[in-house]
PDB file of C-alpha atoms in Angstrom:
ATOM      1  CA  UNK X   1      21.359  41.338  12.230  1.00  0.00           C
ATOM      2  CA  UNK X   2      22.321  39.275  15.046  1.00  0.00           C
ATOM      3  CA  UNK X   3      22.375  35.654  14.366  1.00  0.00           C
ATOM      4  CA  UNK X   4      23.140  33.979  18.009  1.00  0.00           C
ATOM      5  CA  UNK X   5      21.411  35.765  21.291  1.00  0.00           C
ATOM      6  CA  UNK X   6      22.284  34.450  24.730  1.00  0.00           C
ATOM      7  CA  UNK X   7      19.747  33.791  27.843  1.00  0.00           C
ATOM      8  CA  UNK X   8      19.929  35.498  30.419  1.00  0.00           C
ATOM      9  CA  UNK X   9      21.354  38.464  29.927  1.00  0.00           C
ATOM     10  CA  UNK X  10      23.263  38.667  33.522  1.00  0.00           C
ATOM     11  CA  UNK X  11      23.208  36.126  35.599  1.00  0.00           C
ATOM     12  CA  UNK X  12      24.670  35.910  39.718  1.00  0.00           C
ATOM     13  CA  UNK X  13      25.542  32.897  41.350  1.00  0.00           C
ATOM     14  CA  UNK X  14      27.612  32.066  44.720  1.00  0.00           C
ATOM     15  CA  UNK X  15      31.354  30.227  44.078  1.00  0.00           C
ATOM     16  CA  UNK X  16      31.099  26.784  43.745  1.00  0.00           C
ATOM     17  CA  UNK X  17      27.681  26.519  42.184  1.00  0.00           C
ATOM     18  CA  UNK X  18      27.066  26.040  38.402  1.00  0.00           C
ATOM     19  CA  UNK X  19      25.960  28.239  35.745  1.00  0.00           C
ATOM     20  CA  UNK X  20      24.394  27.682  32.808  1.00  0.00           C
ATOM     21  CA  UNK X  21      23.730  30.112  29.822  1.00  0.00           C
ATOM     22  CA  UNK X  22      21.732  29.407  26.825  1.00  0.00           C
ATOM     23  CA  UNK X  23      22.086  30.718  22.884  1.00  0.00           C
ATOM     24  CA  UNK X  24      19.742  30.521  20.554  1.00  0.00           C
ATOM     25  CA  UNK X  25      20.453  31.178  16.871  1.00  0.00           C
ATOM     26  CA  UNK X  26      18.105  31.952  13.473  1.00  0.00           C
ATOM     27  CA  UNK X  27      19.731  29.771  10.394  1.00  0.00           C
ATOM     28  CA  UNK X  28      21.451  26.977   9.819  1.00  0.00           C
ATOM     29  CA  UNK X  29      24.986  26.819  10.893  1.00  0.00           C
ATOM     30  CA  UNK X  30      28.310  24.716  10.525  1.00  0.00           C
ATOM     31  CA  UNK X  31      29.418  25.465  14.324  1.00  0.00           C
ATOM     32  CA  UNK X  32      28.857  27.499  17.210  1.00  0.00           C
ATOM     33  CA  UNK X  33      31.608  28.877  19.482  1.00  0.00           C
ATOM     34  CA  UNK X  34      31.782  29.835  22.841  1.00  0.00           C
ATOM     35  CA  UNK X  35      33.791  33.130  24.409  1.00  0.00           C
ATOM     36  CA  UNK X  36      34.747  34.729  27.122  1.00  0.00           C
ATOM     37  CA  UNK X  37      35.199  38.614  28.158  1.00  0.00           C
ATOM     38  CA  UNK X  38      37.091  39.853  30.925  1.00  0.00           C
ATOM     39  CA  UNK X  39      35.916  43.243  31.456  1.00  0.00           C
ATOM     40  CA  UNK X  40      38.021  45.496  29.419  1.00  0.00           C
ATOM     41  CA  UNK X  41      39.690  42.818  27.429  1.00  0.00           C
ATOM     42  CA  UNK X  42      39.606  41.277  24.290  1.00  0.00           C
ATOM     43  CA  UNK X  43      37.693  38.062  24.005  1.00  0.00           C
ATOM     44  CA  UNK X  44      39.269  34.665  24.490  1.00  0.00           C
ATOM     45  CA  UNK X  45      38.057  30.873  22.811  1.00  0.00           C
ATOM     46  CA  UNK X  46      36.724  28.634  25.129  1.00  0.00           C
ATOM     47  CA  UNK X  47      35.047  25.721  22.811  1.00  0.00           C
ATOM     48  CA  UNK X  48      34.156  25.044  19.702  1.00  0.00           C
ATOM     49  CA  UNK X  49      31.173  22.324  18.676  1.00  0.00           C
ATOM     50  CA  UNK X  50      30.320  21.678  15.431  1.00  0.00           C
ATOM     51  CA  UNK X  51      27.109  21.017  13.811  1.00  0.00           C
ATOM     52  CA  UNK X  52      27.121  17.206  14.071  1.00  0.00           C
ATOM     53  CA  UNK X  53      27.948  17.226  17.690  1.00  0.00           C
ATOM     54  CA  UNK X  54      25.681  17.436  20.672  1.00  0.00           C
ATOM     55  CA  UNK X  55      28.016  17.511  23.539  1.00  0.00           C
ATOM     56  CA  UNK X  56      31.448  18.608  24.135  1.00  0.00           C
ATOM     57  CA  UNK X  57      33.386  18.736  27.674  1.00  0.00           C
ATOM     58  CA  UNK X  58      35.995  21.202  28.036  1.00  0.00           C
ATOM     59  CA  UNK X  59      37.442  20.981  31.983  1.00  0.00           C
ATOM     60  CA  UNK X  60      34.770  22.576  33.787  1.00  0.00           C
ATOM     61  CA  UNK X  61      32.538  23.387  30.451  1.00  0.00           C
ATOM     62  CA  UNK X  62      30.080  21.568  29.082  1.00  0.00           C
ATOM     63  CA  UNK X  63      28.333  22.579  25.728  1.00  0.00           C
ATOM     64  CA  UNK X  64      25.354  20.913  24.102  1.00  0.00           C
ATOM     65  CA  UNK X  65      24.095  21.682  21.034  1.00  0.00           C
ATOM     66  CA  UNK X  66      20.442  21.007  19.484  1.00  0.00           C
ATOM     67  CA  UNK X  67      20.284  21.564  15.938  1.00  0.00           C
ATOM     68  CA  UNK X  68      16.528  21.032  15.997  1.00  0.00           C
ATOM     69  CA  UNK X  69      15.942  23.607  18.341  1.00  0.00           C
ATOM     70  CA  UNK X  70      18.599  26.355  16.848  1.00  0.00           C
ATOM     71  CA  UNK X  71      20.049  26.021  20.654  1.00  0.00           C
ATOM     72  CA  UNK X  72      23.003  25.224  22.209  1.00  0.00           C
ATOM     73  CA  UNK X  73      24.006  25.810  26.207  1.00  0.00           C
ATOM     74  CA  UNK X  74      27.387  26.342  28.285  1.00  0.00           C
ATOM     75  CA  UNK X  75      27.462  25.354  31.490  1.00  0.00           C
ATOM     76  CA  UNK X  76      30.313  25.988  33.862  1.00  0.00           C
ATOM     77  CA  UNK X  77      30.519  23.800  36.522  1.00  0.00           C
ATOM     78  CA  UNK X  78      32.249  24.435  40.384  1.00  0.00           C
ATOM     79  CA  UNK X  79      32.212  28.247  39.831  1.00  0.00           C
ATOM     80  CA  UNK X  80      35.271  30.474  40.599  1.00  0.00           C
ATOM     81  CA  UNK X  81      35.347  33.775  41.366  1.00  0.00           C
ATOM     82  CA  UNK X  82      37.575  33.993  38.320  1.00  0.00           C
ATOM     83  CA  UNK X  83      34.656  32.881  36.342  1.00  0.00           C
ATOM     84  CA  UNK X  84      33.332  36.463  36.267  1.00  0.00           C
ATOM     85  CA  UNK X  85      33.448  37.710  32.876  1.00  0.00           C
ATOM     86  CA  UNK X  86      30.811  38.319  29.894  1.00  0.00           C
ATOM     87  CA  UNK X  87      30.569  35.432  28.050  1.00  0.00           C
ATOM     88  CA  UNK X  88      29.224  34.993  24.175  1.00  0.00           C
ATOM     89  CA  UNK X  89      27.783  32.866  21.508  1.00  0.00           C
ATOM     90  CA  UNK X  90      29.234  32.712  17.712  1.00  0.00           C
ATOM     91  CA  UNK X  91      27.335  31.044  14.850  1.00  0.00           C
ATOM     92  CA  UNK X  92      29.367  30.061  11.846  1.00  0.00           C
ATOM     93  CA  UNK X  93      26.642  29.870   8.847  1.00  0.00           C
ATOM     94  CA  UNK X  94      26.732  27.138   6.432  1.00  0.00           C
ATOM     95  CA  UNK X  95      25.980  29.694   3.400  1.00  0.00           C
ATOM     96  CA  UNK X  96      28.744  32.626   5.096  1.00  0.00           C
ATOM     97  CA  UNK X  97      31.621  30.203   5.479  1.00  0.00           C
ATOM     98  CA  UNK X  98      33.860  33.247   6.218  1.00  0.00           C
ATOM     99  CA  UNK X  99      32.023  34.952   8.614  1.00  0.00           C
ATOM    100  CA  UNK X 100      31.344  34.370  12.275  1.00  0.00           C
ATOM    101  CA  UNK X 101      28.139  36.148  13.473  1.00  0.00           C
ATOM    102  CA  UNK X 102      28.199  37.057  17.391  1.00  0.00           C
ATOM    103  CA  UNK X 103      25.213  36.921  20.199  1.00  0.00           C
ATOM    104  CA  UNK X 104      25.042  39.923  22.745  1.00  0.00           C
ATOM    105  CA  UNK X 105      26.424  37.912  25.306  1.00  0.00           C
ATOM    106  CA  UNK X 106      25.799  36.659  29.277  1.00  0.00           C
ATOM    107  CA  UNK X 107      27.418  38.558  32.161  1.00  0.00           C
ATOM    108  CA  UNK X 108      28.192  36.515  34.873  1.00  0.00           C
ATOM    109  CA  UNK X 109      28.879  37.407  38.279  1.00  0.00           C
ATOM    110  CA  UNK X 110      30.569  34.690  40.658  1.00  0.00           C
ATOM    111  CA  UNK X 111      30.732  35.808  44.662  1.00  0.00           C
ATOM    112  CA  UNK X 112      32.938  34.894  46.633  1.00  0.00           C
TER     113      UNK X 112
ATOM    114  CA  UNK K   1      54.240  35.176  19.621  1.00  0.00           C
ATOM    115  CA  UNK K   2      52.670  38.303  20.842  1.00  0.00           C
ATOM    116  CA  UNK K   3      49.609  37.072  19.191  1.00  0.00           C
ATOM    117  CA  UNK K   4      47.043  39.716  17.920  1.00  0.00           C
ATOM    118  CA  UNK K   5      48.298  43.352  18.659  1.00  0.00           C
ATOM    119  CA  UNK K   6      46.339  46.403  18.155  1.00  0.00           C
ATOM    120  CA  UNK K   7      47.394  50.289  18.066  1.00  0.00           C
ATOM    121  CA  UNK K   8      46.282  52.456  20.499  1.00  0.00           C
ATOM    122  CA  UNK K   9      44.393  50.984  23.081  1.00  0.00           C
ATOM    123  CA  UNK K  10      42.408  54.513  23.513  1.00  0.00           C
ATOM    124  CA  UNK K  11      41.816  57.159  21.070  1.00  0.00           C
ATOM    125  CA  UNK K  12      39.920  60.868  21.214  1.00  0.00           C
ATOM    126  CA  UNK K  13      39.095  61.972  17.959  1.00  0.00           C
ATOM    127  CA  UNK K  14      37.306  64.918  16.802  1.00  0.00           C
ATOM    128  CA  UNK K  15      33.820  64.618  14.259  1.00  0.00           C
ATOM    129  CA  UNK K  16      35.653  64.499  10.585  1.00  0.00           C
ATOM    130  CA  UNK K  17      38.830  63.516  11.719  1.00  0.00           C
ATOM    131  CA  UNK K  18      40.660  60.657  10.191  1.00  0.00           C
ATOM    132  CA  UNK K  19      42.463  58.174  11.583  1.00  0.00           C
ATOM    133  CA  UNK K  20      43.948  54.033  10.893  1.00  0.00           C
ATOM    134  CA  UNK K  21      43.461  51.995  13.971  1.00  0.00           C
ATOM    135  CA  UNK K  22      46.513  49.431  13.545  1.00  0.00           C
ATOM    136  CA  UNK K  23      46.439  45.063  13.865  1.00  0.00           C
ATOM    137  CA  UNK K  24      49.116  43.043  13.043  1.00  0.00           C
ATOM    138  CA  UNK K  25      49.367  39.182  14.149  1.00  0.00           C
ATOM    139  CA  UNK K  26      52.480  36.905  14.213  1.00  0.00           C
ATOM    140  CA  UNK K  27      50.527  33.631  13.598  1.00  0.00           C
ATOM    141  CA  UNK K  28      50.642  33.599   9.780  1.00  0.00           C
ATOM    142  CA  UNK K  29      46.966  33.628  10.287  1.00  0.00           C
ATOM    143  CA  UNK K  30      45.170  33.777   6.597  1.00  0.00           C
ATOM    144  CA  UNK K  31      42.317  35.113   7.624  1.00  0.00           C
ATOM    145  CA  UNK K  32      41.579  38.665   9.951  1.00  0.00           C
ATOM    146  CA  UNK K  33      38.949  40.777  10.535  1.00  0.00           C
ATOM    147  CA  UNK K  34      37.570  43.942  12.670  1.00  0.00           C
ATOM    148  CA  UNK K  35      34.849  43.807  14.934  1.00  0.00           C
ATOM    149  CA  UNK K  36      33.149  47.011  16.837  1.00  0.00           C
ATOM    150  CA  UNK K  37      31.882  46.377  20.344  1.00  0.00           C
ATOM    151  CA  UNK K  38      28.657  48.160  21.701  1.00  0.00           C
ATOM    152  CA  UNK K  39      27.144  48.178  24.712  1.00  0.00           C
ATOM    153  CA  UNK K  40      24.117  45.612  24.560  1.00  0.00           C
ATOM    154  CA  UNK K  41      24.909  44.918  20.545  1.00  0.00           C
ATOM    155  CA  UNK K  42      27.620  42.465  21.201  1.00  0.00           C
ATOM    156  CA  UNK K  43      30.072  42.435  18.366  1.00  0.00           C
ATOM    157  CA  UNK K  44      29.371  43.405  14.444  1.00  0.00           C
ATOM    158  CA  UNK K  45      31.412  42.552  11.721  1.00  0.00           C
ATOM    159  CA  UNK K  46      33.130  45.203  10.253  1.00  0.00           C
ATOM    160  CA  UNK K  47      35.340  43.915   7.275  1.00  0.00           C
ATOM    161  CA  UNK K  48      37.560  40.745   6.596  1.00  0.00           C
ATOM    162  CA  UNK K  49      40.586  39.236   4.897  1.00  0.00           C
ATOM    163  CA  UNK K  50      40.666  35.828   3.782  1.00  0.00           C
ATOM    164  CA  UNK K  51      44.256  36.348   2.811  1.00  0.00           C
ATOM    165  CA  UNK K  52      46.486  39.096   1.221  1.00  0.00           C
ATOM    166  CA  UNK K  53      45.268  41.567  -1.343  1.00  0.00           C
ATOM    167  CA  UNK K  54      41.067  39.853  -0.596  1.00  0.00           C
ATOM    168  CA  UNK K  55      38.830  41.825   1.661  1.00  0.00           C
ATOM    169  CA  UNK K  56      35.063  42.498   2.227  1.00  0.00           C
ATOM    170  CA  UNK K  57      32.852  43.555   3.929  1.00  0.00           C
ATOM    171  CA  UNK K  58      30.556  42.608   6.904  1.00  0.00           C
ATOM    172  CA  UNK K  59      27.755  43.514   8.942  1.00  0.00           C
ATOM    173  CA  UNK K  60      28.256  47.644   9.346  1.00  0.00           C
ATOM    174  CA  UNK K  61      31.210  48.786   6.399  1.00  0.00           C
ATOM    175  CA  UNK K  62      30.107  51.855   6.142  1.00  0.00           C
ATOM    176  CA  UNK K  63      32.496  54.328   7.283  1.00  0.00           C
ATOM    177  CA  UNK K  64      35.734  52.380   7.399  1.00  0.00           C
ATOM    178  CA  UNK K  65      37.724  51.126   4.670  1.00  0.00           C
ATOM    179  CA  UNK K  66      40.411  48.629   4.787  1.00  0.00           C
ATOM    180  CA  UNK K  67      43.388  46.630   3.209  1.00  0.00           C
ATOM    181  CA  UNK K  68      45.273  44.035   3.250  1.00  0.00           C
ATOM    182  CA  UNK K  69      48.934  44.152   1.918  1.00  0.00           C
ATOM    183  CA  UNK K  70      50.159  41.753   4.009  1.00  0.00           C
ATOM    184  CA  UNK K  71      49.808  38.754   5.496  1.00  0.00           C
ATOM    185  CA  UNK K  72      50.581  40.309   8.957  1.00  0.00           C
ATOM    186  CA  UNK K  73      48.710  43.525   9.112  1.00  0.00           C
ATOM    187  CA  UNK K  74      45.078  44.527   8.504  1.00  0.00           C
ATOM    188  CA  UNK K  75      44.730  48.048   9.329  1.00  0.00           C
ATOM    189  CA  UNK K  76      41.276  49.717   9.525  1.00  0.00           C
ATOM    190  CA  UNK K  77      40.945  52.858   8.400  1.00  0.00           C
ATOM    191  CA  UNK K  78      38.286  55.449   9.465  1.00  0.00           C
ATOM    192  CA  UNK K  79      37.483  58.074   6.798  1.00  0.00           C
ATOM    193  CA  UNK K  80      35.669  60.996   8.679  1.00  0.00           C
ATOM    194  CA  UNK K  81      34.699  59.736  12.408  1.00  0.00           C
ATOM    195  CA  UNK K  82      31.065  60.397  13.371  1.00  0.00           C
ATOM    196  CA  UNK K  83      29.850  60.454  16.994  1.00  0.00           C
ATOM    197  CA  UNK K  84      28.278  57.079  15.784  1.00  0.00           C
ATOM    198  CA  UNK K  85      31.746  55.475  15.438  1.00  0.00           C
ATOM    199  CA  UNK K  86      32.477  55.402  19.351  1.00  0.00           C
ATOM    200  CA  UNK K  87      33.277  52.037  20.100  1.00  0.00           C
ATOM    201  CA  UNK K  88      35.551  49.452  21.244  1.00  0.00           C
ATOM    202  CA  UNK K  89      37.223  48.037  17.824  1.00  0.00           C
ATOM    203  CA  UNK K  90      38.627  44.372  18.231  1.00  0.00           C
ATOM    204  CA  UNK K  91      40.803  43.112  15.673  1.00  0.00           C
ATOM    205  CA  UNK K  92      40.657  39.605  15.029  1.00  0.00           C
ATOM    206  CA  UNK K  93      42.759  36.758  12.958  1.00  0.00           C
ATOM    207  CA  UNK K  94      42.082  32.850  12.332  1.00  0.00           C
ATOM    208  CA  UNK K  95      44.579  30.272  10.186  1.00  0.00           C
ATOM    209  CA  UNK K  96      42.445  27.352   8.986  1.00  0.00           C
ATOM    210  CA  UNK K  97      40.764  27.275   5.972  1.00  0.00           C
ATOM    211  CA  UNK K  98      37.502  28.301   6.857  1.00  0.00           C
ATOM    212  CA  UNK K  99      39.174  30.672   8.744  1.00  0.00           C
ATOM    213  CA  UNK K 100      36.437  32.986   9.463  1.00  0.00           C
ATOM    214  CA  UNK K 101      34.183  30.319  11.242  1.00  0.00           C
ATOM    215  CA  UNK K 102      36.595  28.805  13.229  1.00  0.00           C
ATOM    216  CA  UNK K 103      38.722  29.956  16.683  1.00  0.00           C
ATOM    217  CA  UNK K 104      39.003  33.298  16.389  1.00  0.00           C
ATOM    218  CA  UNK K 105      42.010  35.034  18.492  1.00  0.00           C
ATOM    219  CA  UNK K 106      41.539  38.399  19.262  1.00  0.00           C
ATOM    220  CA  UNK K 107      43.261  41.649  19.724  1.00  0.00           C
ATOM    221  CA  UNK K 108      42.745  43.160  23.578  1.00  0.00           C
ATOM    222  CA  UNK K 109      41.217  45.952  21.695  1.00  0.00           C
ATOM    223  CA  UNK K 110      41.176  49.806  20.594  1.00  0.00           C
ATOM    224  CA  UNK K 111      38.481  52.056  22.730  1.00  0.00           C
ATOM    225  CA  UNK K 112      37.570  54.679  20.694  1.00  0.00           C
ATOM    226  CA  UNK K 113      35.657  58.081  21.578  1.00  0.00           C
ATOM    227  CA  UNK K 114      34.527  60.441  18.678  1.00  0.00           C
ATOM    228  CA  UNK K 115      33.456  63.862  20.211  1.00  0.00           C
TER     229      UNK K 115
END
């Protein structure tokens, strides 16, 4: 079953605005992971925030995370066009320590 | 380092063929694993390797077998392919210690079709 799913599902925004995508997950974890997908590639790490964090900056990306709420956003600020991509959660469970469970994932579209 | 390599990138297969879908990674990573890719399912854990001669299994095992005889390579093997099967399989490796839930670097990925 999937543990992390993302909110929206697609989401379209002009360059230079922000975007912000939201995960939510079922069980208690010891971090959550963000990705990115180029279409037709393999996915790439973007940030990593662990379970006793609640913020992390990462250039443009900002991640929260809100234990209490089994949530966590990304938010990409100053879009690109090279922002486009599918982008996805991953919950590593407290109980599963070698197992990384991921969402379904948020395709954004930046215009130009 | 090239990283996380995977062999082929596409592959047509025939209902009951069999067929190993190749990963190695030069990153003395410890820990690997195979993901499928669906449309709207995200990814699902296949199997994993927390080091050489250790696997298991994840989310959906049934169908594939693996090994792991070697640090570097972490093949995945597909016993009799089912329509079912068609996928994108992403190959995946980690070094730390909890290797499977942290950074994962991935493979760019083997898009298979099972007619």
């Amino acid at each position: 079953s999937q543990q992390g799913e993302e909110d929206p599902q697609a989401l379209s925004i002009q360059e230079g605005e922000n975007a912000t995508m939201n995960c939510s997950y079922k069980t208690s974890i010891n971090n959550l992971q963000w990705y990115r997908q180029n279409s037709g590639r393999g996915l790439v790490h973007l940030i990593l925030i662990r379970s006793n964090e609640r913020e992390k900056h990462s250039g443009r990306l900002r991640v929260t995370l809100d234990t209490s709420k089994k949530s966590s956003s990304l938010l990409i600020t100053a879009s690109r066009a090279a922002d486009t991509a599918s982008y996805f959660c991953a919950t590593g469970g407290r109980g599963n320590t070698d197992k990384l469970i991921f969402g379904t994932g948020t395709r954004l579209q930046v215009f130009p | 380092n090239a990283g996380v390599t995977q062999t082929p990138k596409f592959q047509v297969l025939k209902t009951g063929q069999s067929m190993t879908l190749q990963c190695a990674q030069d990153m003395n990573h410890e820990y690997m694993s195979w993901y499928r890719q669906d449309p709207g399912m995200g990814l699902r854990l296949i199997h994993y390797s927390v080091g050489a001669g250790i696997t298991d299994q994840g989310e959906v095992p049934n169908g594939y077998n693996v090994s792991r005889s070697t640090t570097e390579d972490f093949p995945l093997r597909l016993l009799s392919a089912a329509p079912s099967q068609t996928s994108v399989y992403f190959c995946a490796s980690s070094n730390t210690g909890a290797g499977g839930t942290d950074t994962q670097y991935f493979g760019p990925g083997t898009r298979l079709t099972v007619l």
